[in-house]
Coordinates of N, CA and C in Angstrom, one line a residue:
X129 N 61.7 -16.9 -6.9 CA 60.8 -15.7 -7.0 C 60.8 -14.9 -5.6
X130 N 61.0 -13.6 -6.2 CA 60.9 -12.9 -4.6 C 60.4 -11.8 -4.6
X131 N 59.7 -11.5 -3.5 CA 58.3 -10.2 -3.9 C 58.9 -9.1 -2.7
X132 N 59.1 -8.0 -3.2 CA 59.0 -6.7 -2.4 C 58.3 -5.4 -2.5
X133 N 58.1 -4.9 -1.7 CA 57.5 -3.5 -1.9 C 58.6 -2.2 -1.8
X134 N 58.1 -1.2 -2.2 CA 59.2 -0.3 -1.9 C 58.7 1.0 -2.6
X135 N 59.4 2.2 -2.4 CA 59.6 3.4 -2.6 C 60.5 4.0 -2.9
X136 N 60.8 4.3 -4.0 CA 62.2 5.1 -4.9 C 62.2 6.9 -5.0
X137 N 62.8 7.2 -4.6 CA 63.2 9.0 -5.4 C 64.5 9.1 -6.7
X138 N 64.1 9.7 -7.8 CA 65.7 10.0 -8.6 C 65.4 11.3 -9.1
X139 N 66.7 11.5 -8.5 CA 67.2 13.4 -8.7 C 68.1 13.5 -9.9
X140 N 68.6 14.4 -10.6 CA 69.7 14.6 -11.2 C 70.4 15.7 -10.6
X141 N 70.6 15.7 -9.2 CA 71.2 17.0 -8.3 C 71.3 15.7 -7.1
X142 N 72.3 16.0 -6.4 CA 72.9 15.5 -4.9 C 72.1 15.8 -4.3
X143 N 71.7 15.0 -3.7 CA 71.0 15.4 -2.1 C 71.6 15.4 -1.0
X144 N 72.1 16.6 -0.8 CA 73.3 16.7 0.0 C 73.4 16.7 1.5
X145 N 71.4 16.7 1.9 CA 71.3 16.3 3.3 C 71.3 15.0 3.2
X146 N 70.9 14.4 2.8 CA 70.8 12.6 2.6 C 72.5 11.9 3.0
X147 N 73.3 12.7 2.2 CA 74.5 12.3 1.6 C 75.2 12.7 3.2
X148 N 74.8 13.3 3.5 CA 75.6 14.2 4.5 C 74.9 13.1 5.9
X149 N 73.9 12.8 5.9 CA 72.7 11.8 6.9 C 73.9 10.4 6.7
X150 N 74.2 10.2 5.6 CA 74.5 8.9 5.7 C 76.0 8.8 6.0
X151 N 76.7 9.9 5.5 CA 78.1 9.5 5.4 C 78.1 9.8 7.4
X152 N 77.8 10.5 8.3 CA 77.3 10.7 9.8 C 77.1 9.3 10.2
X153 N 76.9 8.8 9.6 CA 76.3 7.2 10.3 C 77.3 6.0 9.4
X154 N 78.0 7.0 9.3 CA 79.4 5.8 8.5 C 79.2 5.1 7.4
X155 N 78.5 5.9 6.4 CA 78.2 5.1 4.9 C 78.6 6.7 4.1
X156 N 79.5 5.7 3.3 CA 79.8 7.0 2.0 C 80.6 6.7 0.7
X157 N 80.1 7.4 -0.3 CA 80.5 6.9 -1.6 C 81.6 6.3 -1.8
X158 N 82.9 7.1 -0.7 CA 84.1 6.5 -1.2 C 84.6 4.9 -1.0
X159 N 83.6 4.8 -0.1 CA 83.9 3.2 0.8 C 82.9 2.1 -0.3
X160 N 82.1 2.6 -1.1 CA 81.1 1.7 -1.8 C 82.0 0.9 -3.2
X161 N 81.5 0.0 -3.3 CA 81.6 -0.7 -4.3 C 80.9 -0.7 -5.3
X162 N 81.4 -0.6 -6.9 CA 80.7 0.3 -7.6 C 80.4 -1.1 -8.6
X163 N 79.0 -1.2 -8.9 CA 78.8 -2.2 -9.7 C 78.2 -1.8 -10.9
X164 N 78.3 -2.0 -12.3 CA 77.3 -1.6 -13.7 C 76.3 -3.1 -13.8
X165 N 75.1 -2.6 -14.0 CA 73.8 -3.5 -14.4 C 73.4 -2.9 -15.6
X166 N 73.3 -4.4 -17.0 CA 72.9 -3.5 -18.0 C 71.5 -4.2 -18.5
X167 N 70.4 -3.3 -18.6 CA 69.5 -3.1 -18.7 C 68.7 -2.9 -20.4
X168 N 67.7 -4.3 -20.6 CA 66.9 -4.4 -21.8 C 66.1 -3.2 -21.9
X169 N 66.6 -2.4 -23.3 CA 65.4 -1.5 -23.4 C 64.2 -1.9 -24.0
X170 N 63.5 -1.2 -23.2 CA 62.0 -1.7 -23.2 C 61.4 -0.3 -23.3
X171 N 60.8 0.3 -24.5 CA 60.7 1.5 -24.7 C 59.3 2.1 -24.5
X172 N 58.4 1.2 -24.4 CA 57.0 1.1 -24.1 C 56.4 0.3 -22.9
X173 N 57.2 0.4 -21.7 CA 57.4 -0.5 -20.5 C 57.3 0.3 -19.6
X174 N 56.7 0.6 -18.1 CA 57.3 1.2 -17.1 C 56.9 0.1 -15.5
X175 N 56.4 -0.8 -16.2 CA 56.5 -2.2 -15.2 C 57.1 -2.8 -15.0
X176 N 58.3 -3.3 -16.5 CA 58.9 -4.6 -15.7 C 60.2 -4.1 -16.6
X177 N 61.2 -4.8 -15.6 CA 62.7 -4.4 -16.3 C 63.3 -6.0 -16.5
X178 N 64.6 -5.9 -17.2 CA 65.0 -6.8 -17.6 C 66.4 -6.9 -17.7
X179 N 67.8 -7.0 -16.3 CA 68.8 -6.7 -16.4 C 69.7 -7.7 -16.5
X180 N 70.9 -7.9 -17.0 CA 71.6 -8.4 -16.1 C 73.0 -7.8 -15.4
X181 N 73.0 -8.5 -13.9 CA 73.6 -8.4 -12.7 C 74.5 -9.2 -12.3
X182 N 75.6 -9.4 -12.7 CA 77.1 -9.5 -11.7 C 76.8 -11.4 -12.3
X183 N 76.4 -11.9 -13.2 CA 76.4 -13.3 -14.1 C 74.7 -13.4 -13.7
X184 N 73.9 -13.0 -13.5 CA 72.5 -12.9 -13.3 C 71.7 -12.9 -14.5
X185 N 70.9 -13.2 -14.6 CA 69.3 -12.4 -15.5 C 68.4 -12.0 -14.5
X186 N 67.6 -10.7 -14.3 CA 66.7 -10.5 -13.6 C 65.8 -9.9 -14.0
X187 N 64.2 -10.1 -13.8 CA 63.4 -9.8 -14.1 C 62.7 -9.3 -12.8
X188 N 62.4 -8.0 -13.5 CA 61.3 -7.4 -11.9 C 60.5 -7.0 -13.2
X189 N 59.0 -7.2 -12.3 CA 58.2 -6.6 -12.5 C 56.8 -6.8 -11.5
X190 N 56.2 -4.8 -11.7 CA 55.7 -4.2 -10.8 C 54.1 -4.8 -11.1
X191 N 53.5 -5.2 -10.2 CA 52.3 -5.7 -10.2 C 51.3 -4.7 -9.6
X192 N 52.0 -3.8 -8.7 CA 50.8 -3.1 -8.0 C 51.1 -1.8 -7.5
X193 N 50.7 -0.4 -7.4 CA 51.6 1.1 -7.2 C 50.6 2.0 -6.9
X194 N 50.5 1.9 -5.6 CA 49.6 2.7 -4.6 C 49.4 4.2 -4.8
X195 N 48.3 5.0 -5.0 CA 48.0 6.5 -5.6 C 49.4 7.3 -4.6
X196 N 49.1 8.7 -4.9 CA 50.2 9.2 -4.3 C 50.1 9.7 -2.9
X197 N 50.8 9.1 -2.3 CA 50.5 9.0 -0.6 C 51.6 10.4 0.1
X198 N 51.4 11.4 1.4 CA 52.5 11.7 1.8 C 52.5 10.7 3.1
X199 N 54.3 10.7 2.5 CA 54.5 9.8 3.6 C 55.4 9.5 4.3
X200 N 55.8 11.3 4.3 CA 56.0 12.0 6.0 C 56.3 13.3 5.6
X201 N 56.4 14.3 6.7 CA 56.3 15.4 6.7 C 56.7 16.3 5.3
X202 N 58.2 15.5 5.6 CA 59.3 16.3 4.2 C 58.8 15.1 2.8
X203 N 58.1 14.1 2.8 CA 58.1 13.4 1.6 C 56.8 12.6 1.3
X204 N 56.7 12.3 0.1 CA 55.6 11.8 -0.7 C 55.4 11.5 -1.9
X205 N 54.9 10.2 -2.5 CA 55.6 9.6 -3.2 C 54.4 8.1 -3.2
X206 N 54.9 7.3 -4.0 CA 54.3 6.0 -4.4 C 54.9 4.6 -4.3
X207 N 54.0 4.2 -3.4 CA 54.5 2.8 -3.1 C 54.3 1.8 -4.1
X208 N 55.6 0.8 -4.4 CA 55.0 0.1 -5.8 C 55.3 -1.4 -5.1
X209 N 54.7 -2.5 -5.6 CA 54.9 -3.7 -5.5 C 55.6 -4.5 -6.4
X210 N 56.9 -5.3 -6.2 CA 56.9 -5.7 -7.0 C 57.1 -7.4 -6.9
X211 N 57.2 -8.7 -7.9 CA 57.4 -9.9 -7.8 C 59.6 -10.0 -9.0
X212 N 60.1 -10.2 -8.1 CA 61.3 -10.5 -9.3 C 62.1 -12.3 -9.5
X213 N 62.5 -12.7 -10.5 CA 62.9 -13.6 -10.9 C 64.2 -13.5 -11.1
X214 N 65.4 -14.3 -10.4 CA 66.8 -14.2 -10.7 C 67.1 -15.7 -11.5
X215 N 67.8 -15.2 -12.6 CA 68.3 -16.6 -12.9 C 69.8 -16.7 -13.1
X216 N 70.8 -17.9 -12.6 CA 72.3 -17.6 -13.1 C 72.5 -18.0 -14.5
X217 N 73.6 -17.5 -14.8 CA 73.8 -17.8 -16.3 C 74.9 -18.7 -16.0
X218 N 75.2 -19.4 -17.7 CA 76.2 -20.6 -17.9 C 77.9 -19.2 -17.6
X219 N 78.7 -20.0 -16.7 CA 79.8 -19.0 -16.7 C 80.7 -18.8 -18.2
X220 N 80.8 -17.7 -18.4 CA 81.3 -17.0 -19.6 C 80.5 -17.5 -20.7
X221 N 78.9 -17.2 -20.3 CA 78.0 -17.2 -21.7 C 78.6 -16.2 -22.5
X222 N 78.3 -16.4 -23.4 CA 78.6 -15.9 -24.4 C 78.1 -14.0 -25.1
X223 N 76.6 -14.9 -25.1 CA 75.5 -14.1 -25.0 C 75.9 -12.6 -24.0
X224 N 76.1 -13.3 -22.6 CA 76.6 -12.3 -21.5 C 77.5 -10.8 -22.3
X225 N 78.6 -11.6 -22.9 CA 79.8 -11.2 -23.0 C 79.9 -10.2 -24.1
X226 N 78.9 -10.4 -25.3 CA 78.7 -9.4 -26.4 C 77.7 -8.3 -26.2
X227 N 77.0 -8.6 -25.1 CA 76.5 -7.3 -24.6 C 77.4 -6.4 -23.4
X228 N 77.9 -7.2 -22.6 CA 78.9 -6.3 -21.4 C 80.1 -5.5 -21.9
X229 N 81.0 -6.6 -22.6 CA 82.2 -6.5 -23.0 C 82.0 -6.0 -24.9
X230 N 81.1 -6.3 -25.5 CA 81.1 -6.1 -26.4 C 79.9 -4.8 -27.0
X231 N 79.3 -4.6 -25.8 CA 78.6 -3.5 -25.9 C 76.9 -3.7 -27.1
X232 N 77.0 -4.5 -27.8 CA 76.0 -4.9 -28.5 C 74.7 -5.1 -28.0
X233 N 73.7 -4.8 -29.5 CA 72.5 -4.9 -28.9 C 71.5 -3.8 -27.9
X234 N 72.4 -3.0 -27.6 CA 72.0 -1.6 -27.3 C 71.2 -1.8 -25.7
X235 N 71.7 -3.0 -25.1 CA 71.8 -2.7 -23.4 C 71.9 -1.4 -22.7
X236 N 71.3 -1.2 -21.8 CA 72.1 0.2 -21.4 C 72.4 0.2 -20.0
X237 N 73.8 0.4 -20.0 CA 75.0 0.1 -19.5 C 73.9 1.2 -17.8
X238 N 74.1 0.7 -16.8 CA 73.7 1.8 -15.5 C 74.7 1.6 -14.5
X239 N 75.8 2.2 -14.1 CA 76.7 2.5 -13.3 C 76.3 2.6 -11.7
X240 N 76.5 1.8 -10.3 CA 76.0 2.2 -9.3 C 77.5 2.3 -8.2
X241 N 77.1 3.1 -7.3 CA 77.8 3.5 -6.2 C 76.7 3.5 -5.6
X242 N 76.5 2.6 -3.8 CA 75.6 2.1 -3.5 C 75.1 2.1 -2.1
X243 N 75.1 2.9 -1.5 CA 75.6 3.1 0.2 C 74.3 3.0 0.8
X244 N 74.2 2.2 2.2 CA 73.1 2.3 3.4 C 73.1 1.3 3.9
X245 N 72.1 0.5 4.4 CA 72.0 -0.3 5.2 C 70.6 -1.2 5.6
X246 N 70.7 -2.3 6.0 CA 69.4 -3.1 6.1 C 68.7 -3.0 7.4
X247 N 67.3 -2.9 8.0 CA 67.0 -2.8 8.9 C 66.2 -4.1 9.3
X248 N 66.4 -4.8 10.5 CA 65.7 -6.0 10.6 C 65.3 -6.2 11.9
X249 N 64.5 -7.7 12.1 CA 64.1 -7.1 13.7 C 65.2 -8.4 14.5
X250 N 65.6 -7.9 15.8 CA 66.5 -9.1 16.5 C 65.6 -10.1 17.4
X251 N 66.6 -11.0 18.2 CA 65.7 -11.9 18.7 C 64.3 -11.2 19.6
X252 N 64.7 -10.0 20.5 CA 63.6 -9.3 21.1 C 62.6 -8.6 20.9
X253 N 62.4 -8.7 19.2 CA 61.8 -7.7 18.4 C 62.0 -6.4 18.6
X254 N 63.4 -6.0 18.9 CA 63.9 -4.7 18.5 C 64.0 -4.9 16.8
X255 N 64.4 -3.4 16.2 CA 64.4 -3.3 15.2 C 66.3 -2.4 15.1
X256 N 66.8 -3.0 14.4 CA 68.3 -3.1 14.5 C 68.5 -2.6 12.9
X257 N 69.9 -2.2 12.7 CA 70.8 -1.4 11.4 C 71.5 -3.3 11.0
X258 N 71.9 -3.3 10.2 CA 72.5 -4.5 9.5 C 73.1 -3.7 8.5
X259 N 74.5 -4.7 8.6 CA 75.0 -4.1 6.5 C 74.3 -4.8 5.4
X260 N 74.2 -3.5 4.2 CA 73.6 -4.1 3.1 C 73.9 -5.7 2.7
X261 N 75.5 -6.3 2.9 CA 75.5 -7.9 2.9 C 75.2 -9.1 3.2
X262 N 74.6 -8.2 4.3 CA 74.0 -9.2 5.2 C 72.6 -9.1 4.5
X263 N 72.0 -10.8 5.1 CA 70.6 -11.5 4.2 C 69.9 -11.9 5.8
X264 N 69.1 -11.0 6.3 CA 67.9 -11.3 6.8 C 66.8 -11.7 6.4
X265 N 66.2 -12.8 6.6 CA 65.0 -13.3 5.9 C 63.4 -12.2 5.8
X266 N 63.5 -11.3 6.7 CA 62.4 -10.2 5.9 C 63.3 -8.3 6.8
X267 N 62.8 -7.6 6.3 CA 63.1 -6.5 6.6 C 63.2 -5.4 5.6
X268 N 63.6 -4.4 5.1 CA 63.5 -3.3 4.8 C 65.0 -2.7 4.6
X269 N 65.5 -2.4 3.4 CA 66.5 -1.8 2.9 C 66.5 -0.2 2.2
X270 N 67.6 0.1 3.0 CA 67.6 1.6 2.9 C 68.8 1.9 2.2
X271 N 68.5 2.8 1.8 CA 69.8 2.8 0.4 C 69.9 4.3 -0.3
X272 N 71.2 4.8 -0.6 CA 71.3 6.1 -1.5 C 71.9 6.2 -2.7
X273 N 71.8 6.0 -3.9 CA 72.7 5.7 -5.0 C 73.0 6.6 -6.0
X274 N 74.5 6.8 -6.3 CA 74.7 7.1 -7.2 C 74.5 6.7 -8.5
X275 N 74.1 7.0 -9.6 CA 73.8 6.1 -10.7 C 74.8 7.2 -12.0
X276 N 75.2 6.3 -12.7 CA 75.8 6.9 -13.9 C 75.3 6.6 -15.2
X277 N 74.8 7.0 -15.9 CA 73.6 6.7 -17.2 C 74.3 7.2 -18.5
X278 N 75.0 6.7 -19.2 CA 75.0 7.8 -20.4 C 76.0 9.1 -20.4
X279 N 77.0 9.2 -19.3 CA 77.6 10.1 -18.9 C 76.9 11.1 -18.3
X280 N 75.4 11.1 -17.6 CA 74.8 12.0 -16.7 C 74.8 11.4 -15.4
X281 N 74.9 11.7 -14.4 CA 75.0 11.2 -12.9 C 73.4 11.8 -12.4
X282 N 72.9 11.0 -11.7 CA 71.6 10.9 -11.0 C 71.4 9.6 -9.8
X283 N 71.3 10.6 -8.7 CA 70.8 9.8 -7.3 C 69.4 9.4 -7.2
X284 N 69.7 8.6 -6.8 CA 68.4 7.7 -6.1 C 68.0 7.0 -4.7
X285 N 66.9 7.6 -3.9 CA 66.0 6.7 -2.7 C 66.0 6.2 -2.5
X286 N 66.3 5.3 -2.0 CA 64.9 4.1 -1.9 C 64.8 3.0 -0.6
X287 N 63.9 3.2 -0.2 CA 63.1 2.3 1.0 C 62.6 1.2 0.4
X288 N 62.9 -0.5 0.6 CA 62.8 -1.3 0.0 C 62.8 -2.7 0.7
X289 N 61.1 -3.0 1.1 CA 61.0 -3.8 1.7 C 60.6 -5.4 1.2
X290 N 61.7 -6.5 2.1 CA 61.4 -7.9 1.3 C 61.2 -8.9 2.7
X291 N 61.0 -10.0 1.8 CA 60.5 -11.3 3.0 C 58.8 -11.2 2.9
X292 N 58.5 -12.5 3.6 CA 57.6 -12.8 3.6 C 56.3 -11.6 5.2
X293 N 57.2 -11.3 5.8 CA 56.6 -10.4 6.7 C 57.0 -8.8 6.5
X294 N 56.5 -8.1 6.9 CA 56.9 -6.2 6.1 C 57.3 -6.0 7.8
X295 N 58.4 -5.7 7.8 CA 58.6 -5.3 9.3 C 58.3 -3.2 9.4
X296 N 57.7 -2.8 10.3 CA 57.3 -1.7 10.8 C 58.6 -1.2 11.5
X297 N 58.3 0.5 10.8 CA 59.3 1.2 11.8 C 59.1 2.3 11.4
X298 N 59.8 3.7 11.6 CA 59.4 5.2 11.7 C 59.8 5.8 10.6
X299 N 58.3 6.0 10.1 CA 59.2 6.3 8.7 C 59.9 8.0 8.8
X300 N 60.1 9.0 10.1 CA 60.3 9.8 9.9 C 61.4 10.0 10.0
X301 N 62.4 8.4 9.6 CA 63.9 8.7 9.9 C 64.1 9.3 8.3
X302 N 63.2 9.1 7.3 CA 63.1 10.2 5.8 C 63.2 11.5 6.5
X303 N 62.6 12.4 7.3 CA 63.0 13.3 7.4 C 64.0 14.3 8.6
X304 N 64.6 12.8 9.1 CA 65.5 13.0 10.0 C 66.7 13.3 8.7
X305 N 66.5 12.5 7.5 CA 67.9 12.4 6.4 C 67.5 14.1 5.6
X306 N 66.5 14.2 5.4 CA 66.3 15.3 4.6 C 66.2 16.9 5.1
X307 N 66.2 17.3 6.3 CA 66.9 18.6 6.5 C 65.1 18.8 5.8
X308 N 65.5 20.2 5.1 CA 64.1 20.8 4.6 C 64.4 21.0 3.3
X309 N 64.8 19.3 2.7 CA 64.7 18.8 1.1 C 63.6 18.6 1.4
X310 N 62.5 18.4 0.1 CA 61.1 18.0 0.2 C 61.2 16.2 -0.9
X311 N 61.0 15.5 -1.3 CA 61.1 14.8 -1.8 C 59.4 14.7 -2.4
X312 N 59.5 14.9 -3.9 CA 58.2 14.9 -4.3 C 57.9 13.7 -5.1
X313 N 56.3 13.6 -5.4 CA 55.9 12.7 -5.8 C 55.8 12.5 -7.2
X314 N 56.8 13.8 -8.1 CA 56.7 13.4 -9.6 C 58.3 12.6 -9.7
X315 N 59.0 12.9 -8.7 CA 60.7 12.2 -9.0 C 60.2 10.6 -8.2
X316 N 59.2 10.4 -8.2 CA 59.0 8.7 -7.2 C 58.5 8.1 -8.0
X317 N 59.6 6.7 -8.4 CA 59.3 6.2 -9.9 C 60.4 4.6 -9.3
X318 N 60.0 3.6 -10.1 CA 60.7 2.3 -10.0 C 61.9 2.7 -11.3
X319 N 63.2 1.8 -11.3 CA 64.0 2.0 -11.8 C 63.7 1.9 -13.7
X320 N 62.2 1.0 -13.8 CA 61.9 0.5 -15.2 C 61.4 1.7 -15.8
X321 N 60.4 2.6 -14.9 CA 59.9 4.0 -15.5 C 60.7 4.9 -15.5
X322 N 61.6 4.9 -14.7 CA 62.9 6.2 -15.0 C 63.8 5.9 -16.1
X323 N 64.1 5.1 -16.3 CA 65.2 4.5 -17.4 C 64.6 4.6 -18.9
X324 N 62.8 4.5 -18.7 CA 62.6 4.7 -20.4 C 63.1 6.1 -21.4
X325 N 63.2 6.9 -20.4 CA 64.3 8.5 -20.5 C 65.3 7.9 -21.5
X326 N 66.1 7.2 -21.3 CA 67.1 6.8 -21.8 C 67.5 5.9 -23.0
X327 N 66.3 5.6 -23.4 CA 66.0 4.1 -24.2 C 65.4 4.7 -25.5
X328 N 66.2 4.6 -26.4 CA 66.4 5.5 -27.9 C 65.6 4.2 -28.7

C-alpha cells in the first residue's frame, strides 16, 4: 500500500509554455516512452480507479481533497489524497489478455507519453531533480502528459507527492512553467473523475 498526495490539471489544448518549460530542461515528448493503462469503468465513481499497468492491477483511491486552494500566482486547484494498492498478475493471465489484446469487456484503453522528473532531498538537505526512474523513498513528482483517450488527445499536470515524509519546496516553479497560462480550478481533477467523460 502506498499513500500520496497530489495535484492534477487536464486540458484538451497543449500547454505550450509547460511543453516549452520542460522540453528547456531536457524533457520532451519525443524522448518518452509511451505506455497504454487500461482502465475499469466505473461510471458512478470519481474516487477510486481501477487499472491495469504494464502486468499490474491497481487500485487508487482518493480518501481526502482539500476545498479549492490558489496555489500560486498563475494557479489553483485541489489537493487530493490518495491510498493505492498494486498487485502483479500470474504472467500471461489470461483474463489480462482478453481485455488488452482482445479488447473485451469495455476497459478503456488510456495512451500516455510521459515526461518530467522527480524531486528529492540529498544527503545535505538540498532539494535535487532525479529521473522519473529513479525510486527515492519520499519526494514529489513532476510530470506533463500526453494522454490519448478514444482518439482525442488531452494533457495533463501534475505535482505528486509520495513517501512517508512530504518534502517542501517552491511551488512557484508552476509559474516559472506557465508564462501567463492560468491553470484553473474547474480542469483540477484526479485521473478517476476525468475519465468518467469517457465511460459509456
Amino acid at each position: 500500500m502506498f499513500k500520496s498526495r497530489e495535484i492534477r490539471w487536464f486540458y484538451s489544448t497543449e500547454l505550450k509554455a509547460v511543453e516549452k518549460w520542460f522540453m528547456d530542461n531536457g524533457h520532451t515528448f519525443e524522448n518518452a516512452i509511451p505506455r497504454t493503462d487500461y482502465y475499469l469503468p466505473l461510471k458512478n465513481q470519481d474516487d477510486i480507479g481501477i487499472k491495469l499497468r504494464e502486468g499490474n492491477v491497481e487500485i487508487k483511491q482518493r480518501i481526502s481533497r482539500s476545498k479549492t486552494e490558489n496555489i500560486t500566482r498563475m494557479s489553483e486547484g485541489n489537493f487530493e489524497n490518495y491510498i493505492k494498492w498494486s498487485f502483479s498478475s500470474a504472467e500471461k493471465d489470461g483474463l489480462f489478455q482478453e481485455i488488452i489484446e482482445g479488447e473485451k469487456y469495455n476497459w478503456l484503453g488510456v495512451r500516455k507519453e510521459r515526461i518530467g522528473y522527480k524531486l528529492k532531498e540529498n544527503q545535505n538537505g538540498s532539494i535535487i531533480r532525479v529521473k522519473l526512474d529513479d525510486y527515492p523513498e519520499f519526494g514529489c513528482q513532476v510530470e506533463y502528459t500526453r494522454i490519448k483517450i478514444m482518439n482525442e488527445i488531452w494533457y495533463t499536470l501534475c505535482l505528486e507527492w509520495f513517501g512517508e515524509k512530504e518534502i517542501e519546496f517552491d511551488l512557484s516553479v508552476l509559474d516559472n512553467m506557465l508564462g501567463d497560462f492560468k491553470l484553473q480550478a474547474a480542469n483540477s481533477m484526479g485521473y478517476a473523475e476525468f475519465l468518467k467523460k469517457f465511460f459509456r
